[in-house]
PDB file of C-alpha atoms in Angstrom:
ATOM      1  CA  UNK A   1      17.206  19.225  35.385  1.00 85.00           C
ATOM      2  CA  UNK A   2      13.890  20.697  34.847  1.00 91.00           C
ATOM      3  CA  UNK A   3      12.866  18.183  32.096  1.00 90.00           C
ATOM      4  CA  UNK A   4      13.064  15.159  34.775  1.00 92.00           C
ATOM      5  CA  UNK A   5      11.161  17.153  37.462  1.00 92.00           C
ATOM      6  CA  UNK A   6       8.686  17.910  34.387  1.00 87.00           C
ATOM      7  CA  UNK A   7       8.855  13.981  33.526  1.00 84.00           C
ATOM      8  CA  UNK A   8       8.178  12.842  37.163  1.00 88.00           C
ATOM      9  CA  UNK A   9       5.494  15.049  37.348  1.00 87.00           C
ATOM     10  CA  UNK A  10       3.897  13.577  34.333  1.00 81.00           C
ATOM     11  CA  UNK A  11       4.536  10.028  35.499  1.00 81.00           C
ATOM     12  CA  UNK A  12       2.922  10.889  38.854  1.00 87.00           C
ATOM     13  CA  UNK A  13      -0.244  12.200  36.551  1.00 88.00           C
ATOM     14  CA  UNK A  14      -2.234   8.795  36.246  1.00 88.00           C
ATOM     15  CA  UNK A  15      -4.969  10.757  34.258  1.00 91.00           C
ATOM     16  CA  UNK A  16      -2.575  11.994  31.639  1.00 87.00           C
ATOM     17  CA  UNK A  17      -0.780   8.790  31.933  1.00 86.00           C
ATOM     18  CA  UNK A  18      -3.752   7.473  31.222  1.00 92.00           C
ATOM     19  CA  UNK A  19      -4.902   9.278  28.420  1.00 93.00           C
ATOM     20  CA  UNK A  20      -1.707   9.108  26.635  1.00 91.00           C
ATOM     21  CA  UNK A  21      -2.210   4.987  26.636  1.00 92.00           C
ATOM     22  CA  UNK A  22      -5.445   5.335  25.423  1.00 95.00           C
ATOM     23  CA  UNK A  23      -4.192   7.720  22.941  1.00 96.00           C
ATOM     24  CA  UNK A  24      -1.443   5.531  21.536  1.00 96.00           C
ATOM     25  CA  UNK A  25      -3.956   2.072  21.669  1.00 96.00           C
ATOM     26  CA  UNK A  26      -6.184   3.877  19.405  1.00 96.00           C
ATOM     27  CA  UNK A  27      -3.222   5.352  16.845  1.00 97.00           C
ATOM     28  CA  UNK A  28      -0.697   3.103  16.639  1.00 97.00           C
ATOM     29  CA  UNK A  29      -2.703   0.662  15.016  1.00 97.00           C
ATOM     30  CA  UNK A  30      -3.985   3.120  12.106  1.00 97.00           C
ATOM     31  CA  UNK A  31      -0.991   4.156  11.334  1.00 98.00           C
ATOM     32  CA  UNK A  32       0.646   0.850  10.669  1.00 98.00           C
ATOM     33  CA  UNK A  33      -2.303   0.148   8.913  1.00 98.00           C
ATOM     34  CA  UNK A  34      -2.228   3.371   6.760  1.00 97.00           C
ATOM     35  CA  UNK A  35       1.904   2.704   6.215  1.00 97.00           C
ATOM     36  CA  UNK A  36       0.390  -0.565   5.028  1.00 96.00           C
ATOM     37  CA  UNK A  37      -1.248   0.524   2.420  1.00 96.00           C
ATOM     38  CA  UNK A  38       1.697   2.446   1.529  1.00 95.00           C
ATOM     39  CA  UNK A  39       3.601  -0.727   0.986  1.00 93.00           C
ATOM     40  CA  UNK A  40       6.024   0.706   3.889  1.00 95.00           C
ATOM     41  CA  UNK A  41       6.970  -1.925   6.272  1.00 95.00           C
ATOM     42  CA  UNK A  42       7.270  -1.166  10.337  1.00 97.00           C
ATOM     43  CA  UNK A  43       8.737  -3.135  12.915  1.00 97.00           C
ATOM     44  CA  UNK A  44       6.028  -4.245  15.891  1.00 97.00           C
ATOM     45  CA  UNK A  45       5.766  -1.695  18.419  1.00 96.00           C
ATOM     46  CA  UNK A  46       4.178  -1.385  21.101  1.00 91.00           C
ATOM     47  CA  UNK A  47       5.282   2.275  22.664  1.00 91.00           C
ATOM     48  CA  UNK A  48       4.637   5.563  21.054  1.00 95.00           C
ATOM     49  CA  UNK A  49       6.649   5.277  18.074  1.00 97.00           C
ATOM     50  CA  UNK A  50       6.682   3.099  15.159  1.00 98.00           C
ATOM     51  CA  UNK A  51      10.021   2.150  12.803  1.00 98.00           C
ATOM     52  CA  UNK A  52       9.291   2.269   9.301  1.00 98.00           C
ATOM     53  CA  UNK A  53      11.608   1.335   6.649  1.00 96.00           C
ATOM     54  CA  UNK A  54      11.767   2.775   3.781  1.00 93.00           C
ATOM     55  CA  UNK A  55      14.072   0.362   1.537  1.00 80.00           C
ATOM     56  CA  UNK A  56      11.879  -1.250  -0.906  1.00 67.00           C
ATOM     57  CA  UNK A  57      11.181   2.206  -2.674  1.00 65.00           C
ATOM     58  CA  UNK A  58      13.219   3.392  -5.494  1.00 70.00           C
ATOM     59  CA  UNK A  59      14.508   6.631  -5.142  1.00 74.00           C
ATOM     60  CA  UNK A  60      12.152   7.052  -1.749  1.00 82.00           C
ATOM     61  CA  UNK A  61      15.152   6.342   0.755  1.00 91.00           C
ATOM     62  CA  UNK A  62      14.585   7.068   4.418  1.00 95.00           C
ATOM     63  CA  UNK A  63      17.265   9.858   3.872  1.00 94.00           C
ATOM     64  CA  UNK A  64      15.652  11.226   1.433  1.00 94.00           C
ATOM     65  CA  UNK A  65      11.838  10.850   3.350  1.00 96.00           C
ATOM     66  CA  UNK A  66      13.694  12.687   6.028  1.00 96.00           C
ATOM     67  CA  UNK A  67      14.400  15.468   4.142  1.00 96.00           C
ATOM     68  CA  UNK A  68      10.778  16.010   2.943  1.00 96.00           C
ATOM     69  CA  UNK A  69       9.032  15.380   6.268  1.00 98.00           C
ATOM     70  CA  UNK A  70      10.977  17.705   7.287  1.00 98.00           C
ATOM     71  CA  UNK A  71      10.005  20.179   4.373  1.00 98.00           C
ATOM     72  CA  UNK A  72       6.350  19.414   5.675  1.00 98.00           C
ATOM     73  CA  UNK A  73       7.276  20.609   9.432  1.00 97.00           C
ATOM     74  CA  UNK A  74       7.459  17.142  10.160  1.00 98.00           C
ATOM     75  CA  UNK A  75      10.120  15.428  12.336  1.00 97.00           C
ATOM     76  CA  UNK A  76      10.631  12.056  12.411  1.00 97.00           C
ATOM     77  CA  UNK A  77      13.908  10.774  13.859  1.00 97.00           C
ATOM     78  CA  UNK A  78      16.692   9.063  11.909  1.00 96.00           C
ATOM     79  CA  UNK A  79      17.887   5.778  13.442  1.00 97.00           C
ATOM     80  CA  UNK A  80      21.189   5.675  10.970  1.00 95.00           C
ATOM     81  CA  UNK A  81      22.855   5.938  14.504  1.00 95.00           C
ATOM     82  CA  UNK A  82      21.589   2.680  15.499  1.00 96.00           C
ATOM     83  CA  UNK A  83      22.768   0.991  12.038  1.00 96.00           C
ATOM     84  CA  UNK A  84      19.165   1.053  10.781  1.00 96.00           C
ATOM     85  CA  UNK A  85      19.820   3.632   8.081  1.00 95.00           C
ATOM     86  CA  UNK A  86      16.843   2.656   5.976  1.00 95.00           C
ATOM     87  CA  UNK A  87      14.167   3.218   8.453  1.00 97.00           C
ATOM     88  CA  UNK A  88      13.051   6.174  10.105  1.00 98.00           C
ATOM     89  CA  UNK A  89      11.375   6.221  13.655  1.00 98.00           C
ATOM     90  CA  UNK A  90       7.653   7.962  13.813  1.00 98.00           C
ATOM     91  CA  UNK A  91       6.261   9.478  16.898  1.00 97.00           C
ATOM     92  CA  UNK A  92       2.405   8.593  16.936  1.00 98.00           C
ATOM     93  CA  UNK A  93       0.856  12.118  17.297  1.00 97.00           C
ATOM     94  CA  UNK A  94      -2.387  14.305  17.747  1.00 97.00           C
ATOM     95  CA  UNK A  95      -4.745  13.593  15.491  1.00 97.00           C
ATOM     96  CA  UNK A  96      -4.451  16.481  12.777  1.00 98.00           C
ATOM     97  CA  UNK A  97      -0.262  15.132  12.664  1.00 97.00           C
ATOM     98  CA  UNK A  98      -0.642  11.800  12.439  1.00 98.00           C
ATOM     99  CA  UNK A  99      -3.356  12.778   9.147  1.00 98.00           C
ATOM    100  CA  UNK A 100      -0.582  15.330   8.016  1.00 98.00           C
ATOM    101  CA  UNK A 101       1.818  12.687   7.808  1.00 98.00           C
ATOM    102  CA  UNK A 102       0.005  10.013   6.427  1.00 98.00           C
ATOM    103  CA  UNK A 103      -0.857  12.412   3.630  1.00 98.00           C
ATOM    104  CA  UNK A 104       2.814  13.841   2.949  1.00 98.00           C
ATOM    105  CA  UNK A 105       3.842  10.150   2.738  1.00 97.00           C
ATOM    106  CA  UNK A 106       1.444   9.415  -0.195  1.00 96.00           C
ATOM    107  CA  UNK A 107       2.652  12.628  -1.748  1.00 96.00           C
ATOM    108  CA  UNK A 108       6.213  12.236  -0.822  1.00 95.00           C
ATOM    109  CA  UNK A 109       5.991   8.163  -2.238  1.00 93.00           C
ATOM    110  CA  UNK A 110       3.575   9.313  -5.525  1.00 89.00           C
ATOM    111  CA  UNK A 111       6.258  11.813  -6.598  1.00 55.00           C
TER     112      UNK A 111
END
């Protein structure tokens, strides 16, 4: 299909391969740190994504932080599938997203 082809290409890429370490080293880190200080808990990670649970929060379910991400054009992935319905799984980002969603999470957990 053409998204492997694309994918190999990528992979063959060492700059943007590259890059999108470097990318993740310097993100991944803030926003653990930044869910932190939001009292959310994540699982250690050490790929592009990080799984944050959302179960200590009354009335702030990972359902329900779903829902309002996703009012904020921001899509995080559910991992109910995987049994884990109380976390939800966070693509690190560009920049500007990864503020966006650090900021809709302190709205989203202060309302």
């Amino acid at each position: 299909s053409l998204a492997q082809i694309a994918a190999l290409a990528a992979l063959h890429d060492q700059d943007l391969v590259e890059r999108n370490i470097n990318h993740n080293k310097e993100w991944l880190p803030y926003l653990v740190e930044q869910f932190d200080k939001l009292g959310l808990k994540s699982l250690p990670s050490v790929g592009n994504f990080i799984t944050v649970q959302f179960t200590d929060f009354e009335n702030h379910n990972a359902e329900k932080a779903l829902a309002y991400l996703h009012d904020c054009k921001i899509i995080p992935r559910t991992t109910a599938d995987y049994g884990m319905p109380e976390f939800l799984r966070i693509t690190v980002g560009q920049e500007k997203d990864n503020i966006a969603l650090i900021n809709a999470l302190k709205e989203f957990l202060g309302s």
